[in-house]
Amino acid sequence: MVTYGIDLGTTYTKVAYISPEAGAQVMTVPMGMEHLLPGHQAPGLRSAVALWTDREGRPMACVGEEARGRSHYPGLRVLEESKARIGLGVQDVDGFQDAEAPPWRVEGQPRLEYRPEDIAALILRQTKSVVDRLVPQHPMQNVVITFPQRFEEVRRAATRCAGDLAGLNVVGTLTEPDAVCWLFGVENQLPGVSLIFDIGGGTTDVNVVRYQDGCVEVLGSHGVHVAGRHFDHTLLSRVILPACYQA
């Protein structure tokens, strides 16, 4: 049985596996291709969840680009970047002051509360659905989930909990920079010491590693909560919007 690696990202969620049919090559599942022009690389599944209540009062949800497209619907709530709060409750996370801290509520569902783990589980369920459709010969069940280097144990446990809630068998976990170092070493076979950056949507991790005789030795690792979304927000507030006001 194939074990899948899941990068449960702040912005996108991606999946890879070692294919027994392709000579043990690492294969990336092309999630998100339906939203791209031909020839572009699949970005992954958008880590966004839309929650609402239907006319019969039943809780409803959708995940991905479809969720973002529903953000203007009345009575509907779209949650993005929930990974920044997983395992942390009401604390301010990564420099963002939210209008409402988790658990989150949805109009028409007074008895239901959604924790970040619940939102992550919805993303993982949709991930399984997409993978099972794209790779039907290897249904997703056993998984290894990655998380940022800076996640302390309570946040790592919450990530594993999300996998359990999604009905997946979480056989292991791995920090994101360690996963990058392993793949980089497998694909490039470079001897000596390397400095490897993993710049994601919500966090940036860096590892100093030594590759020798097919082994990967992590000499040092560090992570910070500055990454793609922070770059975007800074460019928007300090460059693009001021330029628009001056135009």
CSV table of C-alpha atoms in Angstrom, one decimal:
chain,number,residue,atom,x,y,z
A,1,MET,CA,0.0,0.0,0.0
A,2,VAL,CA,1.3,3.5,-1.0
A,3,THR,CA,1.9,6.0,1.8
A,4,TYR,CA,1.2,9.6,0.8
A,5,GLY,CA,3.1,12.6,2.0
A,6,ILE,CA,0.8,15.7,2.6
A,7,ASP,CA,2.1,19.2,2.9
A,8,LEU,CA,-0.9,20.8,4.8
A,9,GLY,CA,0.0,24.3,3.8
A,10,THR,CA,-1.3,27.7,4.9
A,11,THR,CA,-2.2,28.7,1.3
A,12,TYR,CA,-2.2,25.4,-0.6
A,13,THR,CA,-2.1,21.7,0.3
A,14,LYS,CA,0.0,19.4,-1.8
A,15,VAL,CA,0.5,15.6,-2.0
A,16,ALA,CA,3.3,13.4,-3.2
A,17,TYR,CA,4.0,9.7,-3.1
A,18,ILE,CA,6.6,7.2,-4.2
A,19,SER,CA,5.2,5.4,-7.2
A,20,PRO,CA,5.9,1.6,-7.5
A,21,GLU,CA,5.0,1.8,-11.2
A,22,ALA,CA,7.6,4.4,-12.0
A,23,GLY,CA,10.7,2.9,-10.5
A,24,ALA,CA,10.2,4.3,-7.0
A,25,GLN,CA,10.1,7.9,-8.4
A,26,VAL,CA,8.6,10.6,-6.2
A,27,MET,CA,5.3,11.7,-7.9
A,28,THR,CA,3.3,14.8,-7.2
A,29,VAL,CA,-0.4,14.6,-7.4
A,30,PRO,CA,-1.5,17.4,-9.8
A,31,MET,CA,-4.3,18.9,-7.7
A,32,GLY,CA,-5.7,22.3,-8.8
A,33,MET,CA,-5.1,21.8,-12.6
A,34,GLU,CA,-8.7,22.5,-13.4
A,35,HIS,CA,-8.1,26.2,-12.5
A,36,LEU,CA,-5.0,26.6,-14.7
A,37,LEU,CA,-4.1,27.2,-18.3
A,38,PRO,CA,-2.4,24.2,-20.1
A,39,GLY,CA,1.3,24.0,-19.4
A,40,HIS,CA,1.2,25.5,-15.9
A,41,GLN,CA,2.2,23.6,-12.8
A,42,ALA,CA,-0.6,22.6,-10.5
A,43,PRO,CA,-0.4,24.7,-7.3
A,44,GLY,CA,-2.3,22.2,-5.1
A,45,LEU,CA,-5.6,22.3,-3.3
A,46,ARG,CA,-6.4,25.8,-2.0
A,47,SER,CA,-6.5,25.6,1.8
A,48,ALA,CA,-9.8,27.5,2.0
A,49,VAL,CA,-13.1,26.2,3.5
A,50,ALA,CA,-16.6,27.7,3.0
A,51,LEU,CA,-19.2,27.0,5.7
A,52,TRP,CA,-22.9,27.7,5.5
A,53,THR,CA,-26.4,26.3,6.4
A,54,ASP,CA,-28.8,25.1,3.7
A,55,ARG,CA,-32.5,25.8,3.7
A,56,GLU,CA,-33.2,22.6,5.8
A,57,GLY,CA,-30.8,23.8,8.5
A,58,ARG,CA,-28.1,21.3,7.6
A,59,PRO,CA,-24.4,22.3,7.9
A,60,MET,CA,-22.7,22.5,4.5
A,61,ALA,CA,-19.1,22.9,3.4
A,62,CYS,CA,-16.9,23.1,0.4
A,63,VAL,CA,-13.1,23.3,0.0
A,64,GLY,CA,-10.6,24.9,-2.4
A,65,GLU,CA,-11.0,27.6,-5.1
A,66,GLU,CA,-14.8,27.0,-5.0
A,67,ALA,CA,-14.8,28.1,-1.4
A,68,ARG,CA,-13.0,31.3,-2.2
A,69,GLY,CA,-15.5,32.0,-5.0
A,70,ARG,CA,-18.4,31.8,-2.5
A,71,SER,CA,-17.0,34.5,-0.2
A,72,HIS,CA,-19.6,37.1,-1.3
A,73,TYR,CA,-22.6,34.8,-0.6
A,74,PRO,CA,-24.8,36.0,2.3
A,75,GLY,CA,-24.8,33.9,5.4
A,76,LEU,CA,-21.7,32.0,4.3
A,77,ARG,CA,-18.3,32.0,6.1
A,78,VAL,CA,-15.0,31.5,4.3
A,79,LEU,CA,-12.0,30.5,6.5
A,80,GLU,CA,-8.5,30.7,5.1
A,81,GLU,CA,-5.0,30.4,6.7
A,82,SER,CA,-6.6,28.5,9.6
A,83,LYS,CA,-3.3,26.6,9.9
A,84,ALA,CA,-1.9,29.7,11.6
A,85,ARG,CA,-4.2,29.0,14.6
A,86,ILE,CA,-4.1,25.2,14.8
A,87,GLY,CA,-3.6,24.1,18.3
A,88,LEU,CA,-3.6,27.6,19.8
A,89,GLY,CA,-7.2,28.6,20.6
A,90,VAL,CA,-7.8,32.2,21.3
A,91,GLN,CA,-4.2,33.5,21.1
A,92,ASP,CA,-3.2,36.0,18.5
A,93,VAL,CA,-1.2,34.1,15.9
A,94,ASP,CA,1.6,35.1,13.5
A,95,GLY,CA,0.9,38.8,13.9
A,96,PHE,CA,-2.7,38.8,12.8
A,97,GLN,CA,-5.4,40.3,15.0
A,98,ASP,CA,-8.6,38.5,14.0
A,99,ALA,CA,-12.0,40.0,14.5
A,100,GLU,CA,-13.0,36.6,16.0
A,101,ALA,CA,-10.8,33.9,17.4
A,102,PRO,CA,-11.6,30.2,17.2
A,103,PRO,CA,-13.7,28.3,17.7
A,104,TRP,CA,-15.7,29.7,14.8
A,105,ARG,CA,-19.4,29.8,14.4
A,106,VAL,CA,-21.6,29.8,11.3
A,107,GLU,CA,-25.0,31.5,10.9
A,108,GLY,CA,-27.8,29.1,11.4
A,109,GLN,CA,-25.7,26.6,13.4
A,110,PRO,CA,-25.9,27.8,17.0
A,111,ARG,CA,-24.8,24.5,18.5
A,112,LEU,CA,-21.8,23.9,16.2
A,113,GLU,CA,-18.3,25.2,16.7
A,114,TYR,CA,-15.4,24.8,14.3
A,115,ARG,CA,-11.8,24.5,15.6
A,116,PRO,CA,-8.8,25.0,13.4
A,117,GLU,CA,-8.4,21.2,13.6
A,118,ASP,CA,-11.9,20.7,12.2
A,119,ILE,CA,-11.1,23.0,9.2
A,120,ALA,CA,-7.9,21.2,8.6
A,121,ALA,CA,-9.8,17.9,8.6
A,122,LEU,CA,-12.2,19.2,6.0
A,123,ILE,CA,-9.2,20.1,3.8
A,124,LEU,CA,-7.7,16.7,4.3
A,125,ARG,CA,-11.0,14.9,3.4
A,126,GLN,CA,-11.2,16.9,0.2
A,127,THR,CA,-7.5,16.1,-0.4
A,128,LYS,CA,-8.3,12.4,-0.1
A,129,SER,CA,-11.3,12.8,-2.5
A,130,VAL,CA,-9.1,14.4,-5.1
A,131,VAL,CA,-6.3,12.0,-4.8
A,132,ASP,CA,-8.6,9.0,-5.0
A,133,ARG,CA,-10.0,10.4,-8.2
A,134,LEU,CA,-6.6,11.2,-9.8
A,135,VAL,CA,-4.8,8.1,-8.5
A,136,PRO,CA,-7.5,5.5,-8.4
A,137,GLN,CA,-5.0,2.6,-8.3
A,138,HIS,CA,-3.7,3.8,-4.9
A,139,PRO,CA,-6.6,5.1,-2.7
A,140,MET,CA,-5.3,7.4,0.0
A,141,GLN,CA,-5.3,5.9,3.5
A,142,ASN,CA,-1.8,5.9,5.1
A,143,VAL,CA,-0.3,9.4,5.2
A,144,VAL,CA,2.6,11.3,6.6
A,145,ILE,CA,1.7,15.0,7.3
A,146,THR,CA,4.3,17.8,7.5
A,147,PHE,CA,4.2,20.9,9.7
A,148,PRO,CA,6.5,23.9,10.2
A,149,GLN,CA,9.7,23.6,12.2
A,150,ARG,CA,8.4,26.2,14.7
A,151,PHE,CA,5.3,24.1,15.7
A,152,GLU,CA,5.6,23.0,19.3
A,153,GLU,CA,4.2,19.7,20.4
A,154,VAL,CA,0.6,20.9,21.1
A,155,ARG,CA,0.4,22.1,17.5
A,156,ARG,CA,1.9,19.0,16.1
A,157,ALA,CA,-0.6,16.9,18.0
A,158,ALA,CA,-3.4,19.1,16.7
A,159,THR,CA,-2.2,18.4,13.2
A,160,ARG,CA,-2.2,14.7,13.8
A,161,CYS,CA,-5.7,15.1,15.3
A,162,ALA,CA,-6.9,16.7,12.0
A,163,GLY,CA,-5.7,13.6,10.1
A,164,ASP,CA,-7.6,11.3,12.5
A,165,LEU,CA,-10.7,13.4,12.1
A,166,ALA,CA,-10.4,13.1,8.3
A,167,GLY,CA,-10.4,9.4,8.6
A,168,LEU,CA,-6.8,9.0,7.5
A,169,ASN,CA,-4.2,6.7,9.1
A,170,VAL,CA,-1.4,9.1,10.1
A,171,VAL,CA,1.6,6.7,10.2
A,172,GLY,CA,4.0,9.6,10.8
A,173,THR,CA,4.8,13.3,10.8
A,174,LEU,CA,7.7,15.3,9.6
A,175,THR,CA,8.8,18.9,9.8
A,176,GLU,CA,8.5,20.7,6.5
A,177,PRO,CA,12.2,21.6,6.2
A,178,ASP,CA,13.3,18.0,6.9
A,179,ALA,CA,11.0,16.9,4.1
A,180,VAL,CA,12.5,19.4,1.7
A,181,CYS,CA,16.0,18.3,2.7
A,182,TRP,CA,15.2,14.7,2.1
A,183,LEU,CA,13.7,15.3,-1.3
A,184,PHE,CA,16.5,17.7,-2.3
A,185,GLY,CA,19.1,15.1,-1.4
A,186,VAL,CA,17.3,12.3,-3.3
A,187,GLU,CA,16.8,14.3,-6.4
A,188,ASN,CA,20.2,16.0,-6.6
A,189,GLN,CA,22.7,13.7,-4.9
A,190,LEU,CA,24.9,16.6,-3.9
A,191,PRO,CA,27.7,15.8,-1.4
A,192,GLY,CA,28.8,18.2,1.3
A,193,VAL,CA,27.0,20.9,3.3
A,194,SER,CA,24.0,22.8,1.9
A,195,LEU,CA,21.7,25.6,3.2
A,196,ILE,CA,18.1,24.9,2.2
A,197,PHE,CA,15.2,27.4,2.5
A,198,ASP,CA,11.6,26.4,2.6
A,199,ILE,CA,9.5,29.5,2.0
A,200,GLY,CA,5.8,28.8,2.3
A,201,GLY,CA,2.6,30.8,2.5
A,202,GLY,CA,2.8,31.2,6.3
A,203,THR,CA,6.2,30.2,7.5
A,204,THR,CA,9.8,30.2,6.4
A,205,ASP,CA,12.2,27.4,7.5
A,206,VAL,CA,15.9,26.9,6.9
A,207,ASN,CA,18.1,23.9,7.4
A,208,VAL,CA,21.8,23.4,7.3
A,209,VAL,CA,22.3,19.8,6.2
A,210,ARG,CA,25.2,17.4,5.2
A,211,TYR,CA,24.7,14.9,2.4
A,212,GLN,CA,27.1,12.0,2.5
A,213,ASP,CA,26.9,8.4,1.2
A,214,GLY,CA,23.1,8.6,0.7
A,215,CYS,CA,22.5,9.9,4.2
A,216,VAL,CA,21.0,13.2,5.3
A,217,GLU,CA,22.3,14.8,8.5
A,218,VAL,CA,20.5,17.9,9.7
A,219,LEU,CA,23.2,20.1,11.4
A,220,GLY,CA,20.8,23.0,12.3
A,221,SER,CA,17.2,24.1,11.7
A,222,HIS,CA,15.2,27.2,12.4
A,223,GLY,CA,11.8,28.6,11.4
A,224,VAL,CA,10.0,32.0,11.5
A,225,HIS,CA,6.5,33.1,10.8
A,226,VAL,CA,7.3,35.4,7.9
A,227,ALA,CA,6.6,34.1,4.5
A,228,GLY,CA,4.5,34.5,1.3
A,229,ARG,CA,1.3,36.0,2.8
A,230,HIS,CA,3.4,38.6,4.8
A,231,PHE,CA,5.3,39.5,1.6
A,232,ASP,CA,1.9,40.0,-0.2
A,233,HIS,CA,0.4,42.1,2.6
A,234,THR,CA,3.5,44.3,2.9
A,235,LEU,CA,3.7,44.9,-0.9
A,236,LEU,CA,0.0,45.7,-1.0
A,237,SER,CA,0.0,48.2,2.0
A,238,ARG,CA,3.4,49.9,1.3
A,239,VAL,CA,3.8,49.8,-2.5
A,240,ILE,CA,0.6,49.0,-4.5
A,241,LEU,CA,-2.0,51.0,-2.4
A,242,PRO,CA,0.2,54.1,-2.0
A,243,ALA,CA,0.8,54.1,-5.8
A,244,CYS,CA,-2.9,53.8,-6.4
A,245,TYR,CA,-3.7,56.7,-4.2
A,246,GLN,CA,-1.1,58.9,-5.9
A,247,ALA,CA,-2.3,58.0,-9.4
